[in-house]
PDB file of C-alpha atoms in Angstrom:
ATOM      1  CA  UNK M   1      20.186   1.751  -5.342  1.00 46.00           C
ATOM      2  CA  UNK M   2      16.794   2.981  -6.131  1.00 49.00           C
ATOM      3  CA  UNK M   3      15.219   6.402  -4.253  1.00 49.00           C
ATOM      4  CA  UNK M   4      12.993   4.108  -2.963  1.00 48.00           C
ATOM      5  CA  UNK M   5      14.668   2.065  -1.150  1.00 50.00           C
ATOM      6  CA  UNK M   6      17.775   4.457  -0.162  1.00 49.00           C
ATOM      7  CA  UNK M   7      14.496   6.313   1.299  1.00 48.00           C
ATOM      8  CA  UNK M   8      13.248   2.822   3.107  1.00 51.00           C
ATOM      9  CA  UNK M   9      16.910   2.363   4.197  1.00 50.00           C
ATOM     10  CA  UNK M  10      17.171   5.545   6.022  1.00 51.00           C
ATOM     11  CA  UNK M  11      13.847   4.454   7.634  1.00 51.00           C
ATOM     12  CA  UNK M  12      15.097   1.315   8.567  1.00 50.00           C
ATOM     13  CA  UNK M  13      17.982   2.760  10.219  1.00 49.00           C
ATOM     14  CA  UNK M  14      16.280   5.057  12.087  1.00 48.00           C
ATOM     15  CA  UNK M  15      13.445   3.450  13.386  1.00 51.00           C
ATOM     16  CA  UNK M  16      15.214  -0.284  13.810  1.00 51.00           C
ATOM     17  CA  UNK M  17      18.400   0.411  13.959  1.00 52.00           C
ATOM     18  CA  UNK M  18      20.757  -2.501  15.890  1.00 52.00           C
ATOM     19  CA  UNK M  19      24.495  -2.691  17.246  1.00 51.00           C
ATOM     20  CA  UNK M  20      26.542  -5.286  15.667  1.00 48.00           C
ATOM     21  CA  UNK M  21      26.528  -6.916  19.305  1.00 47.00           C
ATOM     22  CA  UNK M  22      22.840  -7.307  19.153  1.00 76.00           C
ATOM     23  CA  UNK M  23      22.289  -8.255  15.944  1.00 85.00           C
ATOM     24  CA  UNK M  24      20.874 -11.570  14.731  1.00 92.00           C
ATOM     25  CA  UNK M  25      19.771 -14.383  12.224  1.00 97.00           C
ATOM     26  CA  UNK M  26      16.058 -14.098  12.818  1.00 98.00           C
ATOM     27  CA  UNK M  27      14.612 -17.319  10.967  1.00 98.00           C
ATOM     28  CA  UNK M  28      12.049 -16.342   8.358  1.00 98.00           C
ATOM     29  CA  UNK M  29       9.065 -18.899   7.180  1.00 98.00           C
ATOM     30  CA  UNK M  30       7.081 -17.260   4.767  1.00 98.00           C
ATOM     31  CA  UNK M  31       4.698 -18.115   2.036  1.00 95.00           C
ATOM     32  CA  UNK M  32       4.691 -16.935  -1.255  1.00 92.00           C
ATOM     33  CA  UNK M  33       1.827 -14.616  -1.777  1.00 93.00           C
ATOM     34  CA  UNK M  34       4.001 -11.938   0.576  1.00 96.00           C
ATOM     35  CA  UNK M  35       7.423 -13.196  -0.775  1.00 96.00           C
ATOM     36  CA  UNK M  36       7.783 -10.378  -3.475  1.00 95.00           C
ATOM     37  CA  UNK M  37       7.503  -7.450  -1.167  1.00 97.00           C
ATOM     38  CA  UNK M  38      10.231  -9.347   1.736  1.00 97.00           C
ATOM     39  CA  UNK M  39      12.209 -10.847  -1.141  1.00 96.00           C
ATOM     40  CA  UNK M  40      12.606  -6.811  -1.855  1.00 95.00           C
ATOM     41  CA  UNK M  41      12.602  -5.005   1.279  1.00 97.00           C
ATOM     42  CA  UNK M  42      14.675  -7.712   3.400  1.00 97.00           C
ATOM     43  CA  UNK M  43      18.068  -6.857   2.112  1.00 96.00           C
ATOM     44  CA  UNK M  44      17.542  -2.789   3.003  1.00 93.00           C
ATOM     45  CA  UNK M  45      16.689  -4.227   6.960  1.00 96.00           C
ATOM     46  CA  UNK M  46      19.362  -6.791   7.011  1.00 96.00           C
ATOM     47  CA  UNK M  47      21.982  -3.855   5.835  1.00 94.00           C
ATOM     48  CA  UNK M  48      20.118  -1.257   8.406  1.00 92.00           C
ATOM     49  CA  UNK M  49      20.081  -3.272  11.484  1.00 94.00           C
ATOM     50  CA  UNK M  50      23.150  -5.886  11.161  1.00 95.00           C
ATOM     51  CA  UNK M  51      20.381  -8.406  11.329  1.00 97.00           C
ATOM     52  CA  UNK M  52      20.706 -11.750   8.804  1.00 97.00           C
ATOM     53  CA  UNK M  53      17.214 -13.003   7.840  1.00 98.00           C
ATOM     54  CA  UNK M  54      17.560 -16.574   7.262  1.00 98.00           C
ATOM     55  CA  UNK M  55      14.760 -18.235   4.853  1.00 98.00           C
ATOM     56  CA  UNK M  56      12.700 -21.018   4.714  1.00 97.00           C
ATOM     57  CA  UNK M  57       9.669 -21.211   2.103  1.00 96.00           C
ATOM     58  CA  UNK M  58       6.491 -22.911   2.260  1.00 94.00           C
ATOM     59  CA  UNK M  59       2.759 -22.844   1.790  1.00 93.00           C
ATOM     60  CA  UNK M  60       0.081 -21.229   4.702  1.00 93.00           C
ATOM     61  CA  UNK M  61      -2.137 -24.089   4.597  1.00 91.00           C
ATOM     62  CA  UNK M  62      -2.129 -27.486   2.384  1.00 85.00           C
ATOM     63  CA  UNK M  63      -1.286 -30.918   2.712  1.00 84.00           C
ATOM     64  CA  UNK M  64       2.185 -30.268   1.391  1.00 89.00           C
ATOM     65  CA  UNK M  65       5.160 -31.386   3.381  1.00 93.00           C
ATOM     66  CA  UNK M  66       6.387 -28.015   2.986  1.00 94.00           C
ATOM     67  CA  UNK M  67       3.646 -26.365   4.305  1.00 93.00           C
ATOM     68  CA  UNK M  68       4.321 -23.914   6.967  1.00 96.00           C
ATOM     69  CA  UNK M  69       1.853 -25.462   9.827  1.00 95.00           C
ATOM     70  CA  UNK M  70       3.189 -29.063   9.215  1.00 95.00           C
ATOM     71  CA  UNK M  71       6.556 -27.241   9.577  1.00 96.00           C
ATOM     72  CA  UNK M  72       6.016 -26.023  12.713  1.00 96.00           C
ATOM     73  CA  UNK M  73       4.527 -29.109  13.973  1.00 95.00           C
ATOM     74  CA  UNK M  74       7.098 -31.579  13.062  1.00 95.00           C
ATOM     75  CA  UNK M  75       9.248 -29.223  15.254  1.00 95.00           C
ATOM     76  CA  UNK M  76      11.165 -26.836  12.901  1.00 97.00           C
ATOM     77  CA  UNK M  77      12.577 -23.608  14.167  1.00 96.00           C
ATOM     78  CA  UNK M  78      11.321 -20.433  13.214  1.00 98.00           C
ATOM     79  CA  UNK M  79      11.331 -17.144  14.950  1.00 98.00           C
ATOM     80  CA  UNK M  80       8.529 -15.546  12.959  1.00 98.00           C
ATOM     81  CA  UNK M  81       6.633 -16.707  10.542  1.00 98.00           C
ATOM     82  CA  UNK M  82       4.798 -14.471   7.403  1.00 98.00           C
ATOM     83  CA  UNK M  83       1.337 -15.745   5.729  1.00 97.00           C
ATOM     84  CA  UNK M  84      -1.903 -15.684   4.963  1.00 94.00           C
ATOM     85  CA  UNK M  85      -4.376 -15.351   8.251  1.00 94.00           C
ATOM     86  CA  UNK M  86      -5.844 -18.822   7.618  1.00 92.00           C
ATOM     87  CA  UNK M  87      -2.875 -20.572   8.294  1.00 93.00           C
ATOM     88  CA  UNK M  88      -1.671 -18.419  11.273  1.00 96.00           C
ATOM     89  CA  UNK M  89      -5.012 -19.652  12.742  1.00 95.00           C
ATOM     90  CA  UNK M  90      -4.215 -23.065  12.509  1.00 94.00           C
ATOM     91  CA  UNK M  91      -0.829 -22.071  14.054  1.00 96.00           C
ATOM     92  CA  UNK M  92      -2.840 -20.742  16.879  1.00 96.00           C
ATOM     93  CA  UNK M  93      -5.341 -23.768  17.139  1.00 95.00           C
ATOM     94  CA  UNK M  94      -2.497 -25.975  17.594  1.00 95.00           C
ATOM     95  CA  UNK M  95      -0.761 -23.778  20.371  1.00 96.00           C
ATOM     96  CA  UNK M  96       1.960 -22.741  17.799  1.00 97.00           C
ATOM     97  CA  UNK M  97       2.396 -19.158  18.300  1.00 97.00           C
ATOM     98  CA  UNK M  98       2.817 -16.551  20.871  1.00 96.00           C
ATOM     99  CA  UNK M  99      -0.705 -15.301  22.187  1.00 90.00           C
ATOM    100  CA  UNK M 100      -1.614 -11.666  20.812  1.00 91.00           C
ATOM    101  CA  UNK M 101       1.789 -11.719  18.140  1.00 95.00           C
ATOM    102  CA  UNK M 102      -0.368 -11.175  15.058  1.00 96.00           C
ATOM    103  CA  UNK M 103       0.685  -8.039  13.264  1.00 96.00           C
ATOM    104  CA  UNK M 104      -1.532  -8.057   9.403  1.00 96.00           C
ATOM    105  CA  UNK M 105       0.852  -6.952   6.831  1.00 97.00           C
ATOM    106  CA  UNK M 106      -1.690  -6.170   3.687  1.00 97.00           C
ATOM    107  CA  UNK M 107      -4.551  -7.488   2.644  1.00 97.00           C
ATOM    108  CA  UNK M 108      -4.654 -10.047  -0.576  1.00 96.00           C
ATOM    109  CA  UNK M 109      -7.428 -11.442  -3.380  1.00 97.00           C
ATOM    110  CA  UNK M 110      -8.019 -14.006  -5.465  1.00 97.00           C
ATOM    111  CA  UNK M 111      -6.824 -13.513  -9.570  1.00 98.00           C
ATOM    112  CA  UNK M 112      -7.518 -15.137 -12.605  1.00 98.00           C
ATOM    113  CA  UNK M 113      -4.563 -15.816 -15.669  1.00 98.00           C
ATOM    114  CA  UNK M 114      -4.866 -16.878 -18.864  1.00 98.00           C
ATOM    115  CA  UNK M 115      -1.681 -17.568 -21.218  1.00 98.00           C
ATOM    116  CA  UNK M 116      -0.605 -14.774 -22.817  1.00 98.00           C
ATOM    117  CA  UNK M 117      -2.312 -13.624 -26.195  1.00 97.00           C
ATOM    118  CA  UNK M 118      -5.405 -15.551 -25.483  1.00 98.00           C
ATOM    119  CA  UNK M 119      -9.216 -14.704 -25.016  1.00 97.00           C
ATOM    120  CA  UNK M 120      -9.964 -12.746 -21.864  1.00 97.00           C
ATOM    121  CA  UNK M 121     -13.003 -14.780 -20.165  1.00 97.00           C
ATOM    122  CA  UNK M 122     -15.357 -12.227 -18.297  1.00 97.00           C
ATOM    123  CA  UNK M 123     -15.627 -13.027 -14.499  1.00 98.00           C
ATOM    124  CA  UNK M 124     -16.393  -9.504 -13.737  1.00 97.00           C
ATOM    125  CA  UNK M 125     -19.582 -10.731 -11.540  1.00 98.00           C
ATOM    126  CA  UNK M 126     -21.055 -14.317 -10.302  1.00 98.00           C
ATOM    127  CA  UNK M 127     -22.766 -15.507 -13.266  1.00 98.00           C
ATOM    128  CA  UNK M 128     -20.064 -14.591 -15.541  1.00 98.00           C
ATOM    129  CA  UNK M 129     -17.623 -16.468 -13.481  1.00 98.00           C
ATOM    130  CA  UNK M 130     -19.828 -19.436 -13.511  1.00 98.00           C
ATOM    131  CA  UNK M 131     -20.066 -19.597 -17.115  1.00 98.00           C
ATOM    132  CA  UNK M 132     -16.398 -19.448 -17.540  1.00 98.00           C
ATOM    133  CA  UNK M 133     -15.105 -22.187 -14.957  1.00 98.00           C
ATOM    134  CA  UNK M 134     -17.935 -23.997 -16.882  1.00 98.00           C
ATOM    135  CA  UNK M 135     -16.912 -23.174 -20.356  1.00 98.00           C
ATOM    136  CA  UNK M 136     -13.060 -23.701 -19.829  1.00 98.00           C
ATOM    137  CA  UNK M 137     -11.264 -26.800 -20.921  1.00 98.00           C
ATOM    138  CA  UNK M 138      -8.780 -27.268 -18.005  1.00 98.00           C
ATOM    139  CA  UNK M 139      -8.261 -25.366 -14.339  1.00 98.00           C
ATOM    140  CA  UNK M 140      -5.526 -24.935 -12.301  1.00 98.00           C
ATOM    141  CA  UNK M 141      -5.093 -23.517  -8.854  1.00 98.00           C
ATOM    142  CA  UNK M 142      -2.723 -23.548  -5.798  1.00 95.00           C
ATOM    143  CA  UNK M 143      -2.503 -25.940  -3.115  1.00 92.00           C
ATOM    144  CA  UNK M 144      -2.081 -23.339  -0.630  1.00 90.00           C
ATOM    145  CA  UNK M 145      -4.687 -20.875   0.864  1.00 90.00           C
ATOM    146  CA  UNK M 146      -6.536 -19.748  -2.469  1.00 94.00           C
ATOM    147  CA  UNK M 147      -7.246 -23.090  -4.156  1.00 94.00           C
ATOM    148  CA  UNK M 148      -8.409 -24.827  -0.447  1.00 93.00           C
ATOM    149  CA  UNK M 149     -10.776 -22.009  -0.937  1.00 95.00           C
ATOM    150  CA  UNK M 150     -12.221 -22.466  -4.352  1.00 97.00           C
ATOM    151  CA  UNK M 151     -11.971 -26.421  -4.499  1.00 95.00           C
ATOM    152  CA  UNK M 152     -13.823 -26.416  -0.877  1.00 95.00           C
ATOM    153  CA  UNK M 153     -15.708 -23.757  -0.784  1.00 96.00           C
ATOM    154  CA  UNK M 154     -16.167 -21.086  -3.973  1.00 97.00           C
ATOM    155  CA  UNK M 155     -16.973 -24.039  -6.475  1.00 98.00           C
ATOM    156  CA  UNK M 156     -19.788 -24.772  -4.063  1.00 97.00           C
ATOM    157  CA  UNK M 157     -21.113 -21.174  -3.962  1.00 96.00           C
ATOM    158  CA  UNK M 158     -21.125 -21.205  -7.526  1.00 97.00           C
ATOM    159  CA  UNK M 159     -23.388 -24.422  -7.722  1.00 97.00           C
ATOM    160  CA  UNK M 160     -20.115 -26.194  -9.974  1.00 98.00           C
ATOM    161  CA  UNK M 161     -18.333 -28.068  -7.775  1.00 97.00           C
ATOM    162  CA  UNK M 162     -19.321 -31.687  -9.501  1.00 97.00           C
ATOM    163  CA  UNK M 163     -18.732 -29.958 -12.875  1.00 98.00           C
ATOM    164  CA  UNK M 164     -15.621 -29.014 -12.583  1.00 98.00           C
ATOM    165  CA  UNK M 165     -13.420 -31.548 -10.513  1.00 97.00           C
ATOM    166  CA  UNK M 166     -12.485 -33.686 -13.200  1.00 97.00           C
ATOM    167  CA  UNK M 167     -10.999 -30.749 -15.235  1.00 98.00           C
ATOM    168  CA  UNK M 168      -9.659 -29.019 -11.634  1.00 98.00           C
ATOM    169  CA  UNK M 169      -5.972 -29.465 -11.325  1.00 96.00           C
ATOM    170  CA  UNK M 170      -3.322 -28.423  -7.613  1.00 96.00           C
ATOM    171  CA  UNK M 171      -0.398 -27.191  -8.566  1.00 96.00           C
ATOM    172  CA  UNK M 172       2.084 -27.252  -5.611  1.00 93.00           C
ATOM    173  CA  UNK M 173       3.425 -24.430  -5.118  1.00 90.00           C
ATOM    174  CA  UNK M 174       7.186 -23.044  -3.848  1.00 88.00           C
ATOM    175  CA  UNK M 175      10.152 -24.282  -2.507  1.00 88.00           C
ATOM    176  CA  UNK M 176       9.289 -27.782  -4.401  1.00 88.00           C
ATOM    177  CA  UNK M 177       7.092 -26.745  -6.973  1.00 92.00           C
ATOM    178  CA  UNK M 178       6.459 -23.594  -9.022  1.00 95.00           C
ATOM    179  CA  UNK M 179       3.055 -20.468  -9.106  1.00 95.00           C
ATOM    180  CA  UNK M 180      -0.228 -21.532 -11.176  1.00 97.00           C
ATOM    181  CA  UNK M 181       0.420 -18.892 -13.558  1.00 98.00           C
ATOM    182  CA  UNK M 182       3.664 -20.946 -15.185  1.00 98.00           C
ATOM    183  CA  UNK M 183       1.285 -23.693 -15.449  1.00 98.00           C
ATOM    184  CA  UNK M 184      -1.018 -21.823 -17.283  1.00 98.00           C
ATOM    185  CA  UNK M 185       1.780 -20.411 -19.088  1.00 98.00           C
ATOM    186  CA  UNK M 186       3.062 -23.771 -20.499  1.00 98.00           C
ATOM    187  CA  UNK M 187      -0.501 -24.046 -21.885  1.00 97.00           C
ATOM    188  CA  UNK M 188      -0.969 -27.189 -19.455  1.00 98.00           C
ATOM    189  CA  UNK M 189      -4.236 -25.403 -17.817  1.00 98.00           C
ATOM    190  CA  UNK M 190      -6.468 -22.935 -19.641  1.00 98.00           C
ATOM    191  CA  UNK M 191      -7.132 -20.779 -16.548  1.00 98.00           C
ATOM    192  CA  UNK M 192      -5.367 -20.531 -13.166  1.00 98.00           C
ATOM    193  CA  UNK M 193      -6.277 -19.084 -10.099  1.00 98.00           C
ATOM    194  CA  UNK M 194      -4.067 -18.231  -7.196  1.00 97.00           C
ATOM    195  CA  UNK M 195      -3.661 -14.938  -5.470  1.00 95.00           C
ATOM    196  CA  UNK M 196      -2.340 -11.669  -6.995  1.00 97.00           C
ATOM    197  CA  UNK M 197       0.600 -11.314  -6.011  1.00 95.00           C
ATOM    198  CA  UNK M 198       1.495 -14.867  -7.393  1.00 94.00           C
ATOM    199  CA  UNK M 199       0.024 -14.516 -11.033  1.00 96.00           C
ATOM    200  CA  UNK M 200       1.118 -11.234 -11.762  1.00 95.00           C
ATOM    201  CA  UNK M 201       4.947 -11.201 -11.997  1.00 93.00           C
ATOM    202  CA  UNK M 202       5.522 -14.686 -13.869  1.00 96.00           C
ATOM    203  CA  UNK M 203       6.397 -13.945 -17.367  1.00 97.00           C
ATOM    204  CA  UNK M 204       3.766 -15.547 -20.113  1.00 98.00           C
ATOM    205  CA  UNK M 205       0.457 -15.243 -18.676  1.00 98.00           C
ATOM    206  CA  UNK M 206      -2.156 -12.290 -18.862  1.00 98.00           C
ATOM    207  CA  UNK M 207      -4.100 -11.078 -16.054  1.00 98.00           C
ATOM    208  CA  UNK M 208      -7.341 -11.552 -16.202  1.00 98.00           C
ATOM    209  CA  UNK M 209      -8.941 -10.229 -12.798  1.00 97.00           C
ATOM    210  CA  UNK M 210     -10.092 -10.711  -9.368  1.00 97.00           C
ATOM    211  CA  UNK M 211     -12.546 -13.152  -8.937  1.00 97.00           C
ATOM    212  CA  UNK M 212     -16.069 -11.440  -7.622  1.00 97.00           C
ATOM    213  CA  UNK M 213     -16.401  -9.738  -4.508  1.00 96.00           C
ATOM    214  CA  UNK M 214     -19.463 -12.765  -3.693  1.00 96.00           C
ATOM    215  CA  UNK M 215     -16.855 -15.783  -4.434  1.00 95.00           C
ATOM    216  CA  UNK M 216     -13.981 -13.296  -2.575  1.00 96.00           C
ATOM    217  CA  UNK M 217     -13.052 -14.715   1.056  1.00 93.00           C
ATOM    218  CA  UNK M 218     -11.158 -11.889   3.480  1.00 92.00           C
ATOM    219  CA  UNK M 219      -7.567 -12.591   2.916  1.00 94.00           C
ATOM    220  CA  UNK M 220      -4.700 -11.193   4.958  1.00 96.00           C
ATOM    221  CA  UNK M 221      -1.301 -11.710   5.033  1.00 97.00           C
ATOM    222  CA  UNK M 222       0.062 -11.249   8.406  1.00 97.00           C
ATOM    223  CA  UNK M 223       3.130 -11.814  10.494  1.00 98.00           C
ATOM    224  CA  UNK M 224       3.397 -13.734  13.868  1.00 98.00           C
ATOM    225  CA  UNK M 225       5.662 -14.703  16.305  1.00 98.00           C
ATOM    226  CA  UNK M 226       6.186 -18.702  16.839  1.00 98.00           C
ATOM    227  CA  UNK M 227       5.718 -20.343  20.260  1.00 96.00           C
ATOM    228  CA  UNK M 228       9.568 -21.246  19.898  1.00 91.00           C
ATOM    229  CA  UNK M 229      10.914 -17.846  18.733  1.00 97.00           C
ATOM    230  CA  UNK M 230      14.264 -17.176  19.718  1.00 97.00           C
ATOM    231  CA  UNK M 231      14.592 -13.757  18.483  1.00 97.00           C
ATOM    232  CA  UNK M 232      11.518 -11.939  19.265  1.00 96.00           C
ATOM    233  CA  UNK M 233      12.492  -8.393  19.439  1.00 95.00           C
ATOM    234  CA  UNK M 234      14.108  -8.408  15.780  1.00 96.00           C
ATOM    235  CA  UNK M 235      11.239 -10.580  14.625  1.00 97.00           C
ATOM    236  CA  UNK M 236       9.056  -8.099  15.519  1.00 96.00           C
ATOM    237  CA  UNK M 237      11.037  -4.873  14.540  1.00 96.00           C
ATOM    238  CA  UNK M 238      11.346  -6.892  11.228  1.00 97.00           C
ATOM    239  CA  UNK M 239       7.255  -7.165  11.128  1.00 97.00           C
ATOM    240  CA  UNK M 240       6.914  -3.583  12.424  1.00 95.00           C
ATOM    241  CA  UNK M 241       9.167  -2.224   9.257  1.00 95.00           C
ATOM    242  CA  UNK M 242       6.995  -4.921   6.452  1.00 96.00           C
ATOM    243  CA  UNK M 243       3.920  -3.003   7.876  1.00 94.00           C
ATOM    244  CA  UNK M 244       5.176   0.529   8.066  1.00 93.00           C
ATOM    245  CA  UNK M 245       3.888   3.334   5.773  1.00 92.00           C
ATOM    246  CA  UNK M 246       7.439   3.833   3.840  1.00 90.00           C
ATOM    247  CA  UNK M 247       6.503  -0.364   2.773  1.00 95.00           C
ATOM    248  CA  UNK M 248       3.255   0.864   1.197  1.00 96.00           C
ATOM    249  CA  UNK M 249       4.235   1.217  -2.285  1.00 96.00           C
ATOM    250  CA  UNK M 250       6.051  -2.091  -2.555  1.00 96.00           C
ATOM    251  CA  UNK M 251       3.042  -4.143  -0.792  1.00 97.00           C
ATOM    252  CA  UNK M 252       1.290  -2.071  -3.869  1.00 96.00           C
ATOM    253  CA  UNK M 253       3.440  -2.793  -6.556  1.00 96.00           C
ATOM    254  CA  UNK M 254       3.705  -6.485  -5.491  1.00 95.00           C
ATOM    255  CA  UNK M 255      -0.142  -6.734  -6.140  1.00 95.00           C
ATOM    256  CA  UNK M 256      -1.135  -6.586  -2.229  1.00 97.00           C
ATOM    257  CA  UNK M 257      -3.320  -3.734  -0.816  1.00 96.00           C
ATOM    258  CA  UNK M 258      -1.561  -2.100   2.194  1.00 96.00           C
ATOM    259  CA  UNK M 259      -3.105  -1.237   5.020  1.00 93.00           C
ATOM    260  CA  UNK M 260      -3.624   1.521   7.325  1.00 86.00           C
ATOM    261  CA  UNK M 261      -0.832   1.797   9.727  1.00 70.00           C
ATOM    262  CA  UNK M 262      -1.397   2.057  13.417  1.00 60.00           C
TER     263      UNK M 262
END
């Protein structure tokens, strides 16, 4: 086992520890953008604390079946749910959560992929950006959080939004479907955008960037506690731990920004 994590294991331990007669299968939904840094970090808490974390994927926001909201609102079970803030606060609008459960995880942006080997478009500021959605053949982005965004809102700010629908394209995203960047990486869209965290670890594609900090909406990724939780004392020692200090450099490495702990 890696430093790292035998490091984050004896954190884990100490800090969360559990008795095998209080341990449980806390039920995870979680959407992708944060799914590197659990996907990596879960096992270490499940070994730690006797707890089993139990997995269901989907998106934070969409109109996808999957989608974590229409989830919870068809009446699926979930003792905490991780992803971004704009979903969560649907959650809340529909009376899906616990009052005052929120707990942000790290912060997350907006990136930009082409397929590997090719041209590097500059969308280092507004105008640049502009030129390139306008000058590219094909665009792909996700159906989740990030492309809501850009197809409702950024393509507007950037005076483009006629221009570019007919060349626009939603990729679904996981359980069902797969990250913009393989798109891109088939050659099936010239540029993708999705967040960090979901570009940067699927093989064939080069980064490009983050989109402007003008085009940029404040993204979080945050954990919450469902209205039907059944386990919320691990669900929320399991949040506490994703958000800790000793989590920092995976958040990092998974292309998130961590934030200051509290």
């Amino acid at each position: 086992m890696p430093r790292m994590l035998l490091f984050v294991l004896a954190f884990v331990t100490a800090a969360f520890g559990a008795s095998p007669a209080s341990a449980a299968d806390i039920r995870v939904m979680i959407s992708a953008g944060f799914f590197q840094v659990y996907s990596q970090l879960g096992p270490a808490f499940e070994k730690s604390t006797g707890h089993k974390l139990v997995t269901t994927r989907g998106p934070s926001v969409g109109d996808s079946p999957e989608a974590i909201p229409t989830r919870l609102t068809r009446g699926e079970q979930a003792d905490v749910v991780i992803m971004d803030g704009h979903g969560t606060d649907i959650l809340d609008q529909r009376g899906l959560t616990q009052p005052i459960s929120r707990i942000p995880l790290a912060e997350s942006f907006i990136g930009m992929v082409v397929r590997a080997g090719q041209p590097k478009p500059d969308i280092s500021t507004v105008e640049a950006l502009r030129k390139t959605l306008l000058a590219a053949k094909s665009i792909a982005y996700s159906d989740s959080s990030s492309g809501t965004y850009l197809s409702t809102v950024g393509f507007k700010k950037l005076g483009i939004a006629d221009e570019v629908a007919d060349k626009s394209r939603k990729v679904r995203g996981p359980p069902s479907g797969e990250p913009v960047a393989a798109v891109v990486a088939r050659g099936e869209a010239e540029i993708g955008f999705q967040q960090v965290a979901e570009l940067i670890h699927v093989p064939g594609i080069d980064f490009v960037g983050t989109v402007p900090a003008e085009i940029q909406p404040p993204t979080f990724f945050v954990g919450a506690l469902p209205k039907n939780s059944q386990q919320p004392q691990a669900a929320v020692a399991l949040l506490r731990f994703l958000s800790s200090a000793e989590a920092a450099s995976v958040i990092t490495k998974a292309g998130l920004k961590p934030l200051p702990t509290r």
